[in-house]
PDB file of C-alpha atoms in Angstrom:
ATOM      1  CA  UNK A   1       1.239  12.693  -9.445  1.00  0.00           C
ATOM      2  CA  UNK A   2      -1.119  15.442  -9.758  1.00  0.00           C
ATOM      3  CA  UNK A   3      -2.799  16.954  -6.596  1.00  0.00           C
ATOM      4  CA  UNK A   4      -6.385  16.684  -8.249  1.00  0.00           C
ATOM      5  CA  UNK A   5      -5.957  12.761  -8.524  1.00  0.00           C
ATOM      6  CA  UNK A   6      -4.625  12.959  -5.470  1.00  0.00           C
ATOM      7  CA  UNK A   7      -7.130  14.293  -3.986  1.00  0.00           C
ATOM      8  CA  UNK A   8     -10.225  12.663  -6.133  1.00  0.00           C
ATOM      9  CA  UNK A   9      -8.544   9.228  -5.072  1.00  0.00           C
ATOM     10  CA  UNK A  10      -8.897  10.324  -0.818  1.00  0.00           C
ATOM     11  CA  UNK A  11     -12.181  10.648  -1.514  1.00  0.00           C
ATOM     12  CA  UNK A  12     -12.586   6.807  -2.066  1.00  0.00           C
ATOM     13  CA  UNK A  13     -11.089   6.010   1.658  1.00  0.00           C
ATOM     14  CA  UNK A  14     -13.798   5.140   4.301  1.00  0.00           C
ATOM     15  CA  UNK A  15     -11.777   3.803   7.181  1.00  0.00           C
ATOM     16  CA  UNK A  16      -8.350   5.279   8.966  1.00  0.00           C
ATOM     17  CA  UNK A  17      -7.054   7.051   5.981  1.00  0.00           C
ATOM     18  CA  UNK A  18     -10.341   9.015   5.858  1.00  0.00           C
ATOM     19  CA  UNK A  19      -8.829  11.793   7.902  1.00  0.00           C
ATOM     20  CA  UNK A  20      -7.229  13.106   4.819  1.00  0.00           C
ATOM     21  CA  UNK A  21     -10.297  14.458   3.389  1.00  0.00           C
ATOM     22  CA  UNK A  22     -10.269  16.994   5.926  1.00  0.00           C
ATOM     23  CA  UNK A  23      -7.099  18.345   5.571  1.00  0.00           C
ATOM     24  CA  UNK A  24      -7.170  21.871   4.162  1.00  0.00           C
ATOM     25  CA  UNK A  25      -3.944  22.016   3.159  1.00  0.00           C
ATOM     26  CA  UNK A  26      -2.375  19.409   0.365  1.00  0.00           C
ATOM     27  CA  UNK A  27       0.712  18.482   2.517  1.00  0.00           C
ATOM     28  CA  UNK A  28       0.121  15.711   4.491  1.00  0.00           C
ATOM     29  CA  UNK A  29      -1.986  13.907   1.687  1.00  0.00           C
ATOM     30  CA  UNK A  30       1.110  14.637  -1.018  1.00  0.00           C
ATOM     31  CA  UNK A  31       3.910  12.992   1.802  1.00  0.00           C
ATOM     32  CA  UNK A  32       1.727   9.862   2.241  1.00  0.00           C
ATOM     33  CA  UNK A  33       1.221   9.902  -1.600  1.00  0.00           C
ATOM     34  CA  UNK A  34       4.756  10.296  -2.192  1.00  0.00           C
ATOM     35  CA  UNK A  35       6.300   7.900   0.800  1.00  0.00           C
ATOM     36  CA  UNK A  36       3.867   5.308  -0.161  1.00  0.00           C
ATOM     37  CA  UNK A  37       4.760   5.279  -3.980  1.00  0.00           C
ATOM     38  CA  UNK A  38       8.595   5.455  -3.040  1.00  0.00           C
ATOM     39  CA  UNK A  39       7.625   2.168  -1.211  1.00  0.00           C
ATOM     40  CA  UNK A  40       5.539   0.239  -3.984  1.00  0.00           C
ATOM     41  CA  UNK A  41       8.087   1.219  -6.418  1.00  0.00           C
ATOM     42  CA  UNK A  42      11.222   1.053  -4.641  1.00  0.00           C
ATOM     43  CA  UNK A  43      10.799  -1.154  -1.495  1.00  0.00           C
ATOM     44  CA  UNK A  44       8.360  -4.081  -3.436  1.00  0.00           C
ATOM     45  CA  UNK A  45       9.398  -3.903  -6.972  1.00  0.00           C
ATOM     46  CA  UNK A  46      11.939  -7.370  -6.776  1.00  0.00           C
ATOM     47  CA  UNK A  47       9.223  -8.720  -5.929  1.00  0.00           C
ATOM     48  CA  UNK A  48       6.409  -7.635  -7.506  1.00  0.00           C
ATOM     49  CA  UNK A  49       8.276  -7.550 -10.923  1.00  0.00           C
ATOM     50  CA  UNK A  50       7.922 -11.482 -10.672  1.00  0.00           C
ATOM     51  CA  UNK A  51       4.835 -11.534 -11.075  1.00  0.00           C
ATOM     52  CA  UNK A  52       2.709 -11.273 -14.327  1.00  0.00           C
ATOM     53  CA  UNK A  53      -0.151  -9.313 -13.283  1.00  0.00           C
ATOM     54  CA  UNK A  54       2.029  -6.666 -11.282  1.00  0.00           C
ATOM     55  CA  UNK A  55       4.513  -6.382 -13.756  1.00  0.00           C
ATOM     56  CA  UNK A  56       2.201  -4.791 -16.171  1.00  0.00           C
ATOM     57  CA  UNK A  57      -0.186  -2.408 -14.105  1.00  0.00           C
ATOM     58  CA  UNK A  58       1.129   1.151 -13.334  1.00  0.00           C
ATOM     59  CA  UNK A  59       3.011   2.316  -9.969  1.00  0.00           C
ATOM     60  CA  UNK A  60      -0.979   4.406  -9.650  1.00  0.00           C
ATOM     61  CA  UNK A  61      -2.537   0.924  -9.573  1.00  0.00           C
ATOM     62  CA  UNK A  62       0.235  -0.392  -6.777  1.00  0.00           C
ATOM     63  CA  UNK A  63      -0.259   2.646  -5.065  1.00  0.00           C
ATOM     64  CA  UNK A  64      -4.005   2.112  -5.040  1.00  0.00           C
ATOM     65  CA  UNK A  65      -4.297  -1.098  -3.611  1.00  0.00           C
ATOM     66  CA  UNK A  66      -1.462   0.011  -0.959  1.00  0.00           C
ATOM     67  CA  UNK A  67      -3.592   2.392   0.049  1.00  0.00           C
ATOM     68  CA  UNK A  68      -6.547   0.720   0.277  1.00  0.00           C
ATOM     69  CA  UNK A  69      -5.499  -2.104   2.485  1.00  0.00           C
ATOM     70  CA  UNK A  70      -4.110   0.608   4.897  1.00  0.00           C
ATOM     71  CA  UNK A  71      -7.330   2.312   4.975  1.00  0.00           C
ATOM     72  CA  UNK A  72      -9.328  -0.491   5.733  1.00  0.00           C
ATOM     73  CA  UNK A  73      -6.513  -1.702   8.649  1.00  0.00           C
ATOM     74  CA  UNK A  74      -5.511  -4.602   7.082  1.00  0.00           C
ATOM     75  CA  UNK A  75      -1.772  -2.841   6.239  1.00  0.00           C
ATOM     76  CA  UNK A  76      -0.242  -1.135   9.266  1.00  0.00           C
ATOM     77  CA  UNK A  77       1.891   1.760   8.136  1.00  0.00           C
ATOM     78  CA  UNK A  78       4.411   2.657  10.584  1.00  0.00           C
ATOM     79  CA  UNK A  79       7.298   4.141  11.740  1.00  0.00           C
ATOM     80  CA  UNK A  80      10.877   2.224  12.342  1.00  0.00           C
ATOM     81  CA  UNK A  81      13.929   2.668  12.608  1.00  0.00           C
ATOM     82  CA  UNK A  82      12.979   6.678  11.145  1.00  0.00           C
ATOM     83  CA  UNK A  83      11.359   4.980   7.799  1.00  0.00           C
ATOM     84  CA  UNK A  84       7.713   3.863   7.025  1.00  0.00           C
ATOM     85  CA  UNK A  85       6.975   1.191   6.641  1.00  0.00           C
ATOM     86  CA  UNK A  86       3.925  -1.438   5.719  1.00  0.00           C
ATOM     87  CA  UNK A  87       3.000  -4.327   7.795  1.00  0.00           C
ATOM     88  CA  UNK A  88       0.090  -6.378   6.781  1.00  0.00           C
ATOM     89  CA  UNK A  89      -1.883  -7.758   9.765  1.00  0.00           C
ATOM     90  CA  UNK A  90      -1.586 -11.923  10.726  1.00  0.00           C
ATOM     91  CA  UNK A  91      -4.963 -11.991   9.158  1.00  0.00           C
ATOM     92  CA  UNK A  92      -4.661  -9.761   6.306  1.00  0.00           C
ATOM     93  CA  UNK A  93      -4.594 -13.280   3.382  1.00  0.00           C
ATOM     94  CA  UNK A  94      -7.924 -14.003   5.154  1.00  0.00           C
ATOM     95  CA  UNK A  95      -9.442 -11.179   5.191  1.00  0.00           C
ATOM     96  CA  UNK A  96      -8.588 -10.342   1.181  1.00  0.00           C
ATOM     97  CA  UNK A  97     -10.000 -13.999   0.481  1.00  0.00           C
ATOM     98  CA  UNK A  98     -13.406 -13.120   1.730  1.00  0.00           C
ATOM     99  CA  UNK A  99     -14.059  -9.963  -0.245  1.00  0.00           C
ATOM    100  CA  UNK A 100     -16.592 -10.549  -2.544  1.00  0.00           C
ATOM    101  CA  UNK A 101     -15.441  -7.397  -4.415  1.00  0.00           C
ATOM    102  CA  UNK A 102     -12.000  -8.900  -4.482  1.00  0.00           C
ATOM    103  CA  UNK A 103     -12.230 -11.834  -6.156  1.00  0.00           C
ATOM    104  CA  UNK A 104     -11.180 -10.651  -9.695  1.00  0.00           C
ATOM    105  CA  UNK A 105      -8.028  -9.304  -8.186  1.00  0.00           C
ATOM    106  CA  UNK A 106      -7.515 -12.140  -5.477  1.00  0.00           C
ATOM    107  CA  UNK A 107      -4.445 -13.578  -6.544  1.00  0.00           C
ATOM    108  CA  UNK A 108      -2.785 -10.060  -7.165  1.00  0.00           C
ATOM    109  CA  UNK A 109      -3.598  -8.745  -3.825  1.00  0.00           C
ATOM    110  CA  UNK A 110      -2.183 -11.574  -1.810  1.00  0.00           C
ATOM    111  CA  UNK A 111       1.002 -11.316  -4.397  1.00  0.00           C
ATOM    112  CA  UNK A 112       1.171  -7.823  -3.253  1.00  0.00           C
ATOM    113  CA  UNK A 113       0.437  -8.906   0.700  1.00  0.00           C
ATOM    114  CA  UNK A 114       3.116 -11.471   0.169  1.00  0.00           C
ATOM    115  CA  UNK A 115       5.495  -8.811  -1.290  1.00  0.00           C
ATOM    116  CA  UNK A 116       5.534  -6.497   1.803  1.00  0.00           C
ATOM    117  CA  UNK A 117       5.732  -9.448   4.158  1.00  0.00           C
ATOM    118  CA  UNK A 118       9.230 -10.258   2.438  1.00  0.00           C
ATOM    119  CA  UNK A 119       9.940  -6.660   2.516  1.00  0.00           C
ATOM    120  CA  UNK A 120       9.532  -6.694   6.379  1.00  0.00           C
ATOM    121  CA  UNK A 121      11.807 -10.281   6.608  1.00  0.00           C
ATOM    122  CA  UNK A 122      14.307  -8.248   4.628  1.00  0.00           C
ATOM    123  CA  UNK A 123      14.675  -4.923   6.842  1.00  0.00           C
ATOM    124  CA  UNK A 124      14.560  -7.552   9.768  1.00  0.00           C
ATOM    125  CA  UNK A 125      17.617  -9.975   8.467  1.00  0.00           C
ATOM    126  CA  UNK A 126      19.797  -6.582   7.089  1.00  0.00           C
ATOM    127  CA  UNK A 127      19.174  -5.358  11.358  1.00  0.00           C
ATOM    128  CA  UNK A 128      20.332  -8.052  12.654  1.00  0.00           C
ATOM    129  CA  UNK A 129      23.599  -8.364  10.291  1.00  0.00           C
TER     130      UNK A 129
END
């Protein structure tokens, strides 16, 4: 991706990713960038492949709403186990269904909040084999 899309796109983030905009230096923004579209494309794609409106938009457009949800602190991103990782919060299906601004995109965005709760029962089941 390049660094001035990159860049325009941090501009859109109001809430805990917001940080980024004051970073002088292009690092930090290009390892969330890249560790969060390593995650929507490797981590979620089973299961966002399924479904009809995901399976045709572009890893940008996964990466987008990713993003957003963490900025807003609906998705946790983490650290376990020495990987990140994105948690959405117990609330997160309720909070997407009263978004005004959502609605279009309702049943996508709780596809794609369903998709990294499966992730997370997946990385839990392989620990404890």
């Amino acid at each position: 991706m390049s660094s001035s899309f990159i860049r325009e796109f941090s501009h859109l983030w109001t809430g805990s990713l917001a940080h980024y905009h004051a970073h002088r230096n292009d690092e930090h923004l290009n390892a969330l960038y890249e560790d969060s579209l390593r995650y929507v494309g490797l981590h979620l794609e089973n299961d966002l492949c399924r479904s009809e409106y995901w399976s045709r938009v572009s890893l940008r457009r996964r990466l987008a709403v990713l993003l957003f949800l963490v900025d807003r602190g609906i998705v946790e991103r983490s650290v376990r186990n020495g990987r990140h990782v994105y948690a959405p919060l117990p609330h997160a299906e309720d909070w997407v269904a009263r978004q005004p601004a959502m609605r279009p995109f309702l049943k996508p965005t709780l596809e794609l909040v369903a998709a990294l709760r499966h992730e997370l029962a997946r990385r839990t089941r392989s620990r404890k084999a």
